[in-house]
Amino acid sequence: MQEIGLKSSAKGLEAYGITNAKTVYWNQTPGQLVEMALSNGEGHLADNGGLCCDTGKFTGRSPKDRFVVEDANTKDTVWWGDINIPITEDKFDQILDKMVKNLEGKDLYVRDAYAGADKTYRLNLRVINTKAWHNLFCYNMFLRPDTYKLGKFDPNFTIICDPDFEADPEQDGTRQNNFAIINFTKRMILIGGTGYAGEMKKGIFGVLNYMLPVEHGILPMHCSANIGYDDHDTAIFFGLSGTGKTTLSADPDRGLIGDDEHGWTDKNVFNFEGGCYAKVIDLTREKEPEIYDAIKFGAIVENTRFKEGTRTINFENTSVTENTRTAYPIYHINNAVSPSVGGIPRNIFFLTCDAYGVLPPISRLNKSLAMYHFISGYTAKVAGTEAGVTEPQTVFSACFGAPFLPLHPTKYAEMLGEKMEKYEANVWLVNTGWTGGPYGKGSRMKLPYTRAMITAALKGTLKNVGYRKHSIFHVEIPATCPGVPSEVLSPRETWKDDEGYYKQANILANEFNKNFEKFSDYANEEILAASPQNSLKYKL
């Protein structure tokens, strides 16, 4: 077994039973990995320098094929169910043994990296890949140790990813041939049967979502974060797809801490990652200049196509999938801060695209409401965002990241409430969706208004403007905001008839309450008290 590159002397591949690989390439540079990926036929180089690769059959995560090993350590702590599907220790060991044997005679690409910008809580991560571009993905997405540290790097969590290895569902206990399995006790993730690189990124997010709260009392968050240049105030932004999280957190007047995964300690907010994994469907420099300009040599672009006769990426092409993405190191963003750490957040924003047009464009949440809306994780899909969506559909994703939560959502919500109270952080619910009527009748909230409201919240301008409470959702609505007409701040006033507004509000309230039923047995009284109440005057 030939080994090339900066190999660790602390722990080799023999520790995993890997002894008969063809050639092992340790900690290769981006240039070396791009060359090998092109030589292997794994992708093509675009004229902007990006490496264009296809993920194969799977163009996104497969949450129904994500398993967690149930053992003595996880049996009574993991939130078992559709999110965390149990698999036995024996089945894990069986699959691991098969995967190791399948690596015999193959070229392997090994990456030693960190997960977590705070040195106190970071994981020493090792990734073993059979694809050069997958290893480049891990270089981009995780934190990169200094070269002199690689010689003695000692990993404490390992990923083995082999897209060509398929499980036998009948023998191995999986649902189908592809799988992603987390073993918290053996500190390993096994990924097979899928070429979607995001499984590695989100696998480690799931690991940190378990280890940080259980072992250190740290709140993990699926959010973006930025920091002010003047007073160094940290802000965090939660939001599901289509709510504007990337757009609103990419502020030229603020430094980017990270765009997706963070931890909140008693001293700071720190990025889990060393890069960004952004959607590129319909990408233009005008709409998303930071992302557009970050796609250069070393960046990866997934499942796109070139314009005919060129090597220019056609970001409008969805012939493979609408989930086209790019992965690039965070230093490709000009305003990224290094290290990716900020102070205790003063302001927290929950972003939602409300297609019912009833939620205020900005409202303040007390502790009870913040925990309730955090567990709910609401937004709406509208026509055109997904195939088959022809009218608004409510979407709830607990803690704005349900697929990645090993613990029950109430655990994370209670931690958020405690930190919010301890550090006197403001929590804001921001509706980037519709106003003056539902989708199809009203109009989309103007981006300059949303930016003005977020700026006012960050500067403390909304602290003493006077508030009134929403009769159904109980949130506090500011009376004024610089740069925003006062009538825009009140959703009811933007509608032409009260009855239509309150009927829509009742519909949305019912959706919230229906969704929350599955959490009610675990939620405390303070959380339950924030449930919306229907308007009695305008019953459905």
XYZ file of C-alpha atoms in Angstrom:
540
model
C 0.000 0.000 0.000
C 1.742 3.139 -1.238
C 1.190 6.312 0.810
C 1.826 9.819 -0.509
C 1.578 13.192 1.211
C 1.546 14.537 4.768
C 0.659 11.416 6.728
C -0.073 11.469 10.447
C 2.222 9.440 12.637
C -0.336 9.362 15.457
C -2.865 7.082 13.788
C -2.755 5.416 10.388
C -5.351 3.633 8.291
C -4.383 0.314 9.881
C -6.459 1.405 12.878
C -9.560 0.988 10.694
C -8.414 -2.314 9.207
C -7.420 -0.685 5.908
C -4.178 -2.339 4.806
C -4.556 -3.219 1.127
C -5.478 0.003 -0.640
C -3.664 0.754 -3.888
C -2.359 4.268 -3.214
C -3.297 6.513 -0.286
C -3.058 10.247 -0.929
C -2.775 12.089 2.390
C -3.833 15.722 2.806
C -3.415 16.757 -0.814
C -3.664 20.413 -1.801
C -6.645 21.752 -3.786
C -4.504 21.932 -6.922
C -3.423 18.318 -6.569
C -6.989 17.139 -5.928
C -8.369 19.058 -8.907
C -5.728 17.477 -11.134
C -6.536 13.984 -9.835
C -10.295 14.518 -10.153
C -9.880 15.590 -13.784
C -7.503 12.709 -14.496
C -9.988 10.258 -12.933
C -12.837 11.610 -15.049
C -14.691 12.841 -11.972
C -15.501 16.278 -13.358
C -14.778 19.148 -15.737
C -13.166 22.539 -15.239
C -15.355 25.588 -15.875
C -14.007 28.794 -17.357
C -14.303 30.508 -13.945
C -11.991 27.858 -12.452
C -14.662 25.855 -10.623
C -14.599 22.051 -10.724
C -17.968 20.818 -12.012
C -18.967 17.370 -10.732
C -22.108 15.244 -10.706
C -23.319 13.476 -7.577
C -24.979 10.626 -9.462
C -28.325 9.106 -8.600
C -28.725 11.150 -5.427
C -28.728 14.926 -5.857
C -29.596 15.634 -2.239
C -29.549 14.051 1.176
C -31.584 10.912 1.789
C -33.028 11.444 5.302
C -34.949 8.161 5.266
C -31.623 6.335 4.941
C -29.876 8.058 7.849
C -29.261 5.772 10.819
C -27.867 6.093 14.329
C -26.374 3.129 16.158
C -28.489 2.299 19.199
C -26.271 1.221 22.081
C -25.891 1.764 25.816
C -24.799 5.382 25.309
C -27.520 6.450 22.899
C -30.515 4.315 23.878
C -31.961 6.809 26.357
C -30.613 10.063 24.931
C -31.330 10.062 21.168
C -34.721 11.214 19.849
C -35.617 8.008 18.008
C -38.052 8.000 15.095
C -38.135 9.120 11.474
C -35.288 11.591 12.063
C -32.983 9.194 13.916
C -33.573 5.647 12.725
C -31.954 3.027 14.966
C -29.575 0.366 13.701
C -27.833 -2.262 15.803
C -24.147 -2.366 16.707
C -23.809 -5.714 14.923
C -25.181 -4.339 11.648
C -22.812 -1.366 11.858
C -19.814 -3.643 12.395
C -20.952 -5.845 9.530
C -21.248 -2.930 7.117
C -17.905 -1.484 8.273
C -16.184 -4.808 7.618
C -17.703 -5.003 4.129
C -16.725 -1.413 3.333
C -13.113 -1.959 4.414
C -12.861 -5.038 2.209
C -14.347 -3.056 -0.683
C -11.533 -0.500 -0.362
C -8.889 -3.083 -1.216
C -6.960 -2.175 -4.350
C -8.518 1.307 -4.591
C -6.916 4.710 -4.550
C -7.913 6.536 -1.349
C -7.867 10.209 -0.471
C -7.474 11.002 3.224
C -8.116 14.406 4.779
C -7.353 15.461 8.364
C -9.439 18.455 9.378
C -11.194 20.234 12.224
C -14.892 20.762 12.881
C -15.353 23.776 15.144
C -13.503 27.106 15.128
C -13.352 27.172 18.940
C -10.286 25.102 19.817
C -11.789 24.018 23.135
C -14.676 22.127 21.546
C -13.500 21.175 18.066
C -13.463 17.685 16.612
C -10.290 16.297 15.100
C -11.827 14.808 12.000
C -10.475 12.275 9.514
C -12.238 11.685 6.188
C -11.432 8.686 3.976
C -12.702 9.070 0.414
C -12.613 7.078 -2.805
C -13.220 10.199 -4.919
C -10.703 13.027 -5.224
C -13.465 15.629 -5.568
C -15.103 14.424 -2.359
C -11.811 15.008 -0.564
C -11.626 18.500 -2.074
C -15.181 19.064 -0.811
C -13.980 18.214 2.709
C -10.980 20.550 2.320
C -13.429 23.322 1.457
C -16.096 22.596 4.038
C -14.104 21.756 7.166
C -11.397 23.739 8.933
C -7.863 23.273 7.671
C -5.071 22.522 10.187
C -1.720 24.226 9.779
C 0.637 22.055 7.744
C 3.035 21.501 10.626
C 0.222 19.971 12.708
C -0.632 17.250 10.185
C 2.346 15.072 11.076
C 0.989 14.372 14.562
C -2.728 14.768 13.874
C -4.766 12.444 16.092
C -8.378 12.083 14.865
C -11.254 11.573 17.291
C -14.006 11.166 14.673
C -13.792 9.443 11.286
C -15.872 9.387 8.102
C -15.523 6.600 5.543
C -17.324 7.502 2.324
C -17.473 5.123 -0.650
C -20.239 5.947 -3.144
C -19.614 2.716 -5.048
C -20.261 0.490 -2.040
C -23.897 -0.552 -1.675
C -25.474 -2.247 1.298
C -27.673 -5.330 1.088
C -30.872 -4.195 2.843
C -31.944 -7.729 3.717
C -28.609 -8.609 5.296
C -27.416 -5.222 6.554
C -30.589 -3.772 8.067
C -30.768 -0.718 5.791
C -33.846 0.501 3.909
C -32.153 0.381 0.524
C -28.632 0.246 -0.936
C -27.546 3.729 0.137
C -26.990 4.719 3.762
C -25.398 7.157 6.192
C -24.782 5.698 9.660
C -23.538 7.565 12.743
C -21.898 5.611 15.564
C -21.392 7.988 18.507
C -19.622 5.401 20.635
C -17.079 4.329 18.003
C -16.978 7.910 16.703
C -17.466 6.999 13.079
C -19.763 7.819 10.166
C -20.190 5.347 7.302
C -21.585 6.624 3.988
C -22.201 4.385 0.988
C -24.281 4.107 -2.162
C -24.550 7.870 -2.660
C -22.269 10.430 -4.265
C -23.981 13.421 -2.651
C -21.128 15.150 -0.820
C -23.474 17.007 1.530
C -24.026 13.770 3.478
C -20.527 14.215 4.947
C -21.095 17.833 5.935
C -24.488 17.198 7.509
C -23.282 13.994 9.147
C -20.757 15.976 11.189
C -23.413 18.599 11.957
C -25.558 15.823 13.411
C -22.592 14.621 15.464
C -21.989 18.077 16.932
C -25.724 18.519 17.554
C -25.461 15.534 19.896
C -22.019 15.882 21.454
C -21.964 19.606 22.212
C -25.204 19.758 24.254
C -24.695 16.393 25.984
C -20.991 16.749 26.795
C -20.502 20.521 27.057
C -23.874 22.269 27.435
C -23.312 24.152 24.166
C -26.238 25.068 21.906
C -25.664 23.955 18.289
C -27.530 26.018 15.706
C -28.469 25.684 12.035
C -28.010 29.362 11.273
C -25.815 31.990 9.660
C -23.915 34.533 11.750
C -22.221 37.872 11.170
C -20.469 40.535 13.227
C -20.406 44.338 13.138
C -17.170 46.038 12.164
C -17.662 48.962 14.552
C -18.950 47.578 17.841
C -18.298 43.859 17.102
C -21.879 42.851 17.909
C -22.808 39.338 16.786
C -26.118 38.533 15.091
C -27.469 35.126 14.102
C -30.048 34.300 11.431
C -32.254 31.204 11.397
C -34.384 30.393 8.371
C -35.412 27.607 6.037
C -34.871 27.633 2.273
C -36.384 30.643 0.522
C -36.586 32.897 3.584
C -33.579 35.053 2.681
C -31.090 33.774 5.268
C -28.063 33.926 2.969
C -29.080 37.256 1.421
C -29.824 39.032 4.694
C -26.787 37.745 6.574
C -24.469 38.747 3.691
C -24.156 42.363 4.765
C -21.276 44.411 3.279
C -21.144 46.426 6.518
C -20.641 43.309 8.633
C -18.162 40.436 8.678
C -19.338 36.898 7.919
C -18.700 34.372 10.699
C -20.380 31.553 8.800
C -23.431 30.745 6.707
C -24.840 27.509 8.105
C -23.681 25.836 11.346
C -22.626 27.375 14.653
C -22.292 26.732 18.367
C -23.174 29.130 21.213
C -20.956 28.803 24.300
C -20.803 30.928 27.463
C -18.140 33.042 25.760
C -18.833 33.142 22.036
C -20.546 31.970 18.872
C -18.264 29.869 16.681
C -18.541 28.423 13.185
C -18.432 24.638 12.849
C -17.136 24.826 9.291
C -14.397 26.249 7.143
C -16.473 26.878 4.044
C -19.861 27.470 2.471
C -22.243 25.128 0.647
C -24.615 27.374 -1.261
C -27.409 26.829 -3.760
C -26.623 28.196 -7.215
C -29.905 27.804 -9.082
C -30.430 30.972 -11.168
C -27.281 32.461 -9.643
C -26.154 35.841 -10.991
C -23.560 38.329 -9.817
C -26.332 40.928 -9.460
C -28.405 38.786 -7.079
C -25.656 37.076 -5.057
C -22.294 38.736 -5.793
C -20.487 37.077 -2.859
C -21.436 33.565 -3.943
C -20.922 34.273 -7.645
C -17.409 35.616 -7.135
C -16.500 32.805 -4.711
C -16.752 30.253 -7.529
C -13.173 30.170 -8.736
C -10.308 27.685 -8.767
C -10.685 25.330 -5.803
C -14.464 25.687 -5.636
C -16.752 22.789 -6.559
C -20.027 23.157 -8.453
C -22.455 20.232 -8.294
C -24.922 18.973 -10.902
C -24.796 21.982 -13.219
C -24.356 22.064 -16.996
C -22.361 24.287 -19.348
C -23.846 26.630 -21.900
C -23.708 24.898 -25.259
C -20.276 24.980 -26.867
C -18.619 26.640 -23.857
C -17.219 25.957 -20.402
C -19.454 28.656 -18.916
C -21.788 27.326 -16.241
C -25.485 27.675 -17.051
C -26.919 28.341 -13.608
C -30.456 28.336 -15.026
C -30.161 24.707 -16.152
C -32.115 22.378 -13.875
C -31.963 19.293 -16.088
C -30.157 17.347 -13.348
C -31.782 18.901 -10.274
C -32.970 22.187 -8.806
C -30.599 21.497 -5.912
C -27.478 22.678 -7.755
C -24.788 23.791 -5.297
C -21.290 25.122 -4.867
C -18.792 24.321 -2.121
C -15.934 26.744 -1.493
C -13.607 27.628 1.400
C -14.781 30.568 3.481
C -11.696 32.581 2.540
C -13.219 32.909 -0.954
C -15.596 35.422 0.707
C -13.951 38.833 1.034
C -15.648 39.856 4.287
C -15.205 36.529 6.111
C -13.698 36.948 9.573
C -10.816 34.769 10.768
C -10.995 32.935 13.037
C -14.717 32.308 12.495
C -15.717 33.356 16.001
C -17.909 36.148 17.358
C -19.114 37.284 20.761
C -22.377 36.508 22.543
C -25.207 37.498 20.149
C -27.260 40.557 20.958
C -29.856 39.907 18.265
C -31.346 36.687 16.911
C -33.523 36.665 13.803
C -36.042 33.960 12.900
C -36.743 34.398 9.176
C -39.984 33.118 7.685
C -41.615 33.478 4.288
C -45.289 33.671 5.297
C -47.404 33.026 2.212
C -50.592 33.659 4.227
C -49.615 37.316 4.581
C -50.606 37.549 8.249
C -47.357 37.667 10.243
C -45.832 41.110 10.888
C -42.753 42.052 8.841
C -40.847 42.265 12.127
C -41.937 41.477 15.663
C -40.236 40.953 19.003
C -40.492 37.646 20.857
C -40.281 37.088 24.595
C -38.633 33.945 25.957
C -41.816 31.877 25.780
C -42.547 32.878 22.185
C -38.922 32.449 21.126
C -38.842 28.849 22.345
C -42.202 28.090 20.712
C -41.263 29.538 17.327
C -37.826 27.919 17.508
C -39.436 24.497 17.919
C -41.955 25.298 15.168
C -39.437 26.502 12.553
C -42.143 27.815 10.218
C -42.073 28.969 6.617
C -44.180 28.342 3.504
C -43.436 26.989 0.055
C -45.079 28.810 -2.816
C -45.783 27.911 -6.430
C -42.633 27.590 -8.469
C -40.261 26.761 -5.611
C -40.676 23.010 -6.015
C -42.151 20.656 -8.566
C -45.781 19.932 -7.749
C -46.272 22.972 -5.515
C -49.195 24.915 -6.993
C -50.466 26.746 -3.913
C -48.897 27.796 -0.583
C -47.887 24.944 1.695
C -46.904 25.371 5.320
C -43.538 23.921 6.262
C -42.350 23.307 9.810
C -38.821 22.133 10.598
C -38.000 21.957 14.304
C -35.194 24.332 15.320
C -34.914 25.248 11.632
C -33.050 21.992 11.074
C -35.141 18.952 12.084
C -33.232 16.394 9.953
C -30.067 17.028 11.968
C -31.366 16.816 15.551
C -30.295 13.729 17.533
C -31.976 15.122 20.685
C -35.609 16.121 21.139
C -36.288 19.665 19.843
C -37.479 20.856 23.256
C -33.948 20.303 24.590
C -32.502 22.777 22.109
C -35.376 25.231 22.626
C -34.889 25.242 26.392
C -31.183 25.909 25.904
C -32.024 28.823 23.598
C -34.450 30.241 26.153
C -31.892 29.984 28.960
C -29.206 31.736 26.898
C -31.622 34.395 25.680
C -32.568 35.171 29.284
C -29.028 34.971 30.679
C -27.502 37.276 28.071
C -30.568 39.485 27.473
C -30.526 38.749 23.744
C -33.317 40.093 21.552
C -35.201 37.603 19.383
C -37.025 38.895 16.306
C -39.479 37.135 13.995
C -39.019 38.556 10.481
C -41.561 37.855 7.728
C -39.931 38.103 4.299
C -43.086 36.749 2.671
C -46.387 38.379 1.795
C -48.249 41.430 3.019
C -51.585 43.004 2.134
C -53.040 39.575 1.319
C -51.946 35.988 0.837
C -49.760 34.727 -1.984
C -51.519 35.506 -5.272
C -53.327 38.565 -3.871
C -50.899 40.453 -1.695
C -47.355 41.504 -2.518
C -43.939 40.224 -1.409
C -42.328 42.238 1.363
C -39.858 44.689 -0.183
C -36.247 43.728 0.493
C -35.201 47.349 1.324
C -37.874 47.403 4.064
C -36.648 44.116 5.505
C -33.050 45.346 5.462
C -34.118 48.583 7.157
C -35.921 46.677 9.919
C -32.972 44.377 10.557
C -30.596 47.358 10.589
C -32.834 49.148 13.083
C -32.894 46.074 15.324
C -29.102 45.726 15.143
C -28.540 49.410 15.988
C -30.969 49.300 18.920
C -33.315 51.794 17.285
C -36.336 49.545 17.968
C -35.629 49.382 21.682
C -37.932 52.237 22.736
C -40.371 52.812 19.890
C -43.492 51.441 21.552
C -45.093 48.078 20.832
C -48.506 46.472 20.598
C -49.314 42.787 20.915
C -50.778 40.724 18.073
C -54.159 39.348 19.163
C -53.598 35.835 17.769
C -49.831 35.213 17.750
C -49.026 37.410 20.811
C -45.849 38.774 19.182
C -44.924 42.422 19.827
C -45.161 44.729 16.810
C -43.090 47.951 16.780
C -45.010 51.182 16.202
C -42.329 52.788 14.053
C -39.133 51.906 12.225
C -36.806 54.238 10.302
C -37.121 53.801 6.558
C -40.372 51.810 6.777
C -43.920 53.279 6.449
C -45.779 52.733 9.714
C -48.722 51.033 7.964
C -46.352 48.356 6.602
C -45.456 47.317 10.151
C -49.040 46.250 10.886
C -50.091 43.340 8.655
C -53.792 43.891 9.348
C -53.596 47.495 8.122
C -52.140 46.361 4.783
C -55.239 44.252 4.113
C -58.423 45.758 2.691
C -60.762 43.813 4.974
C -60.426 42.685 8.573
C -62.489 39.543 8.079
C -60.220 38.245 5.317
C -57.128 38.957 7.389
C -58.340 37.256 10.558
C -59.647 34.221 8.713
C -56.211 33.712 7.158
C -54.578 34.302 10.537
C -56.835 31.662 12.090
C -55.882 29.180 9.381
C -52.183 29.721 10.067
C -52.728 29.535 13.840
C -54.437 26.179 13.393
C -51.479 24.957 11.334
C -49.090 25.966 14.123
C -51.160 24.234 16.772
C -51.589 21.083 14.706
C -47.847 20.856 14.077
C -47.046 21.400 17.757
C -49.162 18.470 18.926
C -46.230 16.070 18.455
C -44.070 18.175 20.787
C -46.628 19.060 23.467
C -45.926 16.065 25.722
C -42.284 17.154 26.060
C -42.765 20.941 26.164
C -42.844 22.834 29.459
C -45.649 25.194 30.458
C -43.703 28.283 29.434
C -43.380 26.986 25.872
C -46.997 25.834 25.657
C -48.210 29.257 26.814
C -46.991 30.755 23.539
C -49.422 28.795 21.353
C -51.462 31.094 19.071
C -55.160 31.554 19.858
C -57.829 31.958 17.211
C -59.786 35.156 16.836
C -63.237 34.551 18.306
C -64.772 37.346 16.268
C -63.826 35.772 12.949
C -64.230 32.044 13.459
C -63.513 29.677 10.584
